[in-house]
Coordinates of C-alpha atoms in Angstrom, one line a residue:
M248 CA -8.5 17.7 0.6
L249 CA -9.9 14.8 -0.8
A250 CA -13.2 14.8 -1.4
I251 CA -14.1 10.8 -1.7
K252 CA -17.5 9.6 -3.1
N253 CA -17.8 6.0 -2.0
N254 CA -20.1 4.2 -4.0
S255 CA -20.1 0.9 -2.1
D256 CA -23.6 1.5 -0.6
T257 CA -25.4 1.1 -3.9
M258 CA -23.2 -2.0 -4.9
E259 CA -25.0 -5.2 -5.7
Q260 CA -23.8 -8.0 -3.9
D261 CA -21.9 -10.0 -6.7
N262 CA -20.1 -6.7 -7.1
M263 CA -18.7 -6.4 -3.6
E264 CA -15.3 -7.4 -4.8
H265 CA -15.0 -3.9 -6.1
D266 CA -15.2 -2.0 -2.6
N267 CA -12.0 -1.4 -2.2
T268 CA -12.3 1.2 -4.7
V269 CA -13.7 4.7 -4.3
T270 CA -14.0 7.6 -6.6
L271 CA -11.8 10.8 -5.6
T272 CA -13.8 13.8 -7.1
S273 CA -11.9 16.3 -6.1
I274 CA -8.3 17.2 -5.1
E275 CA -7.6 20.8 -3.6
H276 CA -4.3 21.6 -5.2
D277 CA -3.3 23.9 -2.3
N278 CA -3.3 21.6 0.2
L279 CA -1.2 19.2 -1.8
E280 CA 1.3 21.8 -2.3
N281 CA 1.3 22.4 1.5
D282 CA 2.1 18.9 2.2
N283 CA 4.3 18.2 -0.7
H284 CA 6.3 21.5 -1.5
I285 CA 8.9 21.0 1.3
T286 CA 12.5 21.0 1.9
L287 CA 13.5 17.2 2.2
T288 CA 16.2 16.7 4.8
S289 CA 15.2 12.8 6.0
I290 CA 15.5 11.5 2.4
E291 CA 16.8 12.8 -0.8
K292 CA 14.7 14.6 -3.3
A293 CA 16.4 12.8 -6.2
E294 CA 14.8 9.5 -4.9
I295 CA 11.4 11.0 -5.3
P296 CA 10.1 11.2 -8.6
P297 CA 8.8 14.4 -10.1
H298 CA 5.0 13.5 -10.0
V299 CA 5.0 12.5 -6.5
L300 CA 6.4 15.6 -5.3
S301 CA 4.4 17.6 -7.5
G302 CA 1.2 16.3 -5.9
N303 CA 0.0 16.0 -9.3
A304 CA -2.6 12.6 -9.4
Y305 CA -3.0 12.4 -13.0
E306 CA 1.1 12.4 -13.6
S307 CA 0.9 9.7 -10.8
I308 CA -1.1 7.3 -12.5
K309 CA 0.2 8.2 -15.6
E310 CA 3.9 7.5 -14.8
H311 CA 3.4 4.6 -12.9
L312 CA 1.4 2.8 -15.8
I313 CA 4.5 3.6 -17.8
R314 CA 7.0 2.5 -15.3
L315 CA 4.9 -1.1 -14.8
S316 CA 4.2 -1.2 -19.1
P317 CA 6.8 -4.3 -19.5
S318 CA 5.2 -6.2 -16.7
I319 CA 1.8 -4.9 -16.1
H320 CA 0.2 -8.1 -15.1
K321 CA 2.2 -8.1 -11.6
C322 CA 0.4 -4.9 -10.8
S323 CA 3.0 -4.1 -8.2
F324 CA 3.0 -0.8 -6.4
I325 CA 6.4 -0.5 -5.2
G326 CA 7.9 2.7 -5.1
W327 CA 6.9 6.5 -4.5
H328 CA 3.2 7.3 -3.9
L329 CA 0.8 9.7 -2.6
V330 CA -1.2 8.0 0.2
K331 CA -4.1 9.5 2.6
V332 CA -4.3 7.7 6.0
V333 CA -8.2 6.8 6.4
S334 CA -7.7 5.4 9.9
V335 CA -5.1 4.0 12.5
Y336 CA -5.5 0.2 13.5
D337 CA -2.5 -0.2 16.1
G338 CA 1.2 1.1 16.0
D339 CA 2.2 -0.6 13.0
T340 CA -0.9 -0.8 11.0
V341 CA -2.9 1.9 9.2
N342 CA -5.6 2.0 6.5
V343 CA -4.7 4.2 3.3
L344 CA -6.1 5.3 0.2
L345 CA -3.5 4.8 -2.7
V346 CA -3.7 7.6 -4.7
L347 CA -3.8 7.0 -8.6
G348 CA -5.3 9.1 -10.9
I349 CA -8.7 10.4 -9.8
T350 CA -9.1 7.4 -8.0
G351 CA -8.2 6.1 -4.4
F352 CA -7.8 2.6 -3.6
K353 CA -8.1 1.2 0.0
F354 CA -5.2 -0.9 1.3
G355 CA -3.9 -2.1 4.9
L356 CA -0.4 -0.7 4.8
R357 CA 2.4 -2.1 7.6
I358 CA 4.7 0.5 8.5
Y359 CA 8.1 -0.8 7.6
G360 CA 10.9 -2.2 9.8
I361 CA 9.0 -1.8 13.0
D362 CA 7.0 -4.3 15.2
T363 CA 4.6 -2.7 18.1
A364 CA 3.0 -4.5 21.2
E365 CA -0.5 -6.3 19.9
I366 CA -3.5 -4.5 20.8
K367 CA -5.3 -7.7 20.6
S368 CA -3.1 -8.9 23.4
R369 CA -5.1 -10.4 26.9
N370 CA -2.1 -8.8 29.1
P371 CA -3.2 -5.6 30.1
I372 CA 0.1 -4.4 29.9
L373 CA 0.9 -5.1 26.5
K374 CA -2.6 -3.8 25.4
N375 CA -1.9 -0.9 27.3
Y376 CA 1.4 -0.2 25.5
A377 CA 0.2 -1.0 22.3
I378 CA -2.7 1.5 22.8
K379 CA -0.2 4.1 23.4
S380 CA 1.5 3.3 20.5
R381 CA -1.3 3.7 18.5
N382 CA -2.2 7.0 19.9
F383 CA 1.1 8.2 19.1
L384 CA 1.3 7.2 15.7
Q385 CA -2.3 9.1 15.5
T386 CA -0.6 12.4 16.5
L387 CA 1.8 11.8 13.8
L388 CA -0.5 11.0 10.9
K389 CA -3.5 13.1 10.2
P390 CA -6.4 12.0 8.2
E391 CA -7.1 15.6 6.6
H392 CA -3.5 15.2 5.4
I393 CA -1.7 13.8 2.3
Y394 CA 1.6 11.8 2.9
I395 CA 4.2 10.2 0.7
A396 CA 5.0 6.7 1.0
R397 CA 7.7 4.5 0.0
I398 CA 6.2 1.1 -0.9
I399 CA 8.8 -1.4 -0.3
D400 CA 6.7 -4.6 -0.5
N401 CA 3.2 -6.8 0.0
D402 CA 3.0 -8.6 3.8
K403 CA 2.9 -12.3 3.2
Y404 CA 0.6 -12.3 6.3
G405 CA -2.0 -10.1 5.1
G406 CA -1.9 -9.1 2.1
R407 CA -1.2 -5.5 3.1
L408 CA 1.4 -3.1 1.5
I409 CA 4.7 -2.5 3.1
A410 CA 5.7 1.1 3.0
D411 CA 7.3 3.9 5.2
I412 CA 5.5 6.9 5.4
F413 CA 7.0 10.3 5.7
Y414 CA 5.4 13.2 7.4
K415 CA 6.3 17.0 7.8
N416 CA 7.8 18.1 11.1
D417 CA 7.1 21.7 12.5
N418 CA 10.5 22.8 10.4
G419 CA 9.0 21.5 7.4
E420 CA 11.2 18.2 6.9
Y421 CA 10.3 14.9 5.9
C422 CA 10.6 12.4 8.9
S423 CA 10.2 8.6 8.6
V424 CA 7.4 7.2 10.6
S425 CA 9.4 4.2 11.3
D426 CA 12.3 6.2 12.6
V427 CA 9.9 8.0 15.0
M428 CA 8.3 5.1 16.4
L429 CA 11.3 3.6 17.3
T430 CA 13.1 6.7 18.8
N431 CA 10.1 7.2 21.1
N432 CA 10.3 3.5 22.2
F433 CA 6.7 2.8 20.9
A434 CA 8.3 -0.1 18.5
L435 CA 11.1 -2.7 18.2
P436 CA 13.0 -3.2 14.9
Y437 CA 11.2 -5.9 12.5
N438 CA 12.9 -7.3 10.2
G439 CA 9.9 -9.4 8.4
K440 CA 10.7 -12.5 9.9
T441 CA 10.2 -13.5 13.6
K442 CA 8.5 -11.1 15.6
E443 CA 9.2 -10.5 19.3
N444 CA 7.4 -12.4 21.9
E445 CA 5.6 -11.5 24.6
Q446 CA 8.2 -11.8 27.0
N447 CA 10.5 -9.8 25.6
W448 CA 8.2 -7.1 24.9
L449 CA 7.3 -6.7 28.7
T450 CA 11.2 -7.0 29.5
F451 CA 11.6 -3.9 26.7
I452 CA 8.8 -2.4 28.5
A453 CA 9.9 -2.8 32.1
D454 CA 13.3 -1.4 30.8
K455 CA 11.8 2.0 29.3
V456 CA 9.6 2.5 32.9
S457 CA 12.7 1.7 34.8
Q458 CA 14.5 4.3 32.9
S459 CA 11.7 7.2 32.9

């Protein structure tokens, strides 16, 4: 469990740009082991750096900085990281703490490869489906757990990270959140270019209702 100390309430106004940083005062090692020392089947174990699998946050920041040292000015977070999900906004967007050392950095994160119905839609059918998608995602990603995320890029629309998150299923296997959302018909594939328009979404929803 991450104990989080958020100093934003005592910050001066001219330092508000640092509000996206919180101090993680402790990490319970047993919980990290429970969340990360498992058999991997959906992804190759060899692809994940040892410091991420071990849940060792101190090694995480050291290895991250070593990897970035030739081009540290780019500040890229692309690669494997530990994240804690703070909140779920909708079916394809969450807010996370990216764990680096004893510090957690707050980021918006868009789940890679999927698009879900817009929760702000004025169409009641789409809005209802968007809420169902969000609620389903909340059953996959629990705020008390630590997850492994593969950060792929930065979102060109909102300054968010683009990543797939892997959660542990009942069999102790890591599963891709993107794949599970698609398999359960709560999302459509998204290649980062043109999103589905509302009519396509309505057709998709109608097809799923007729098949149920």
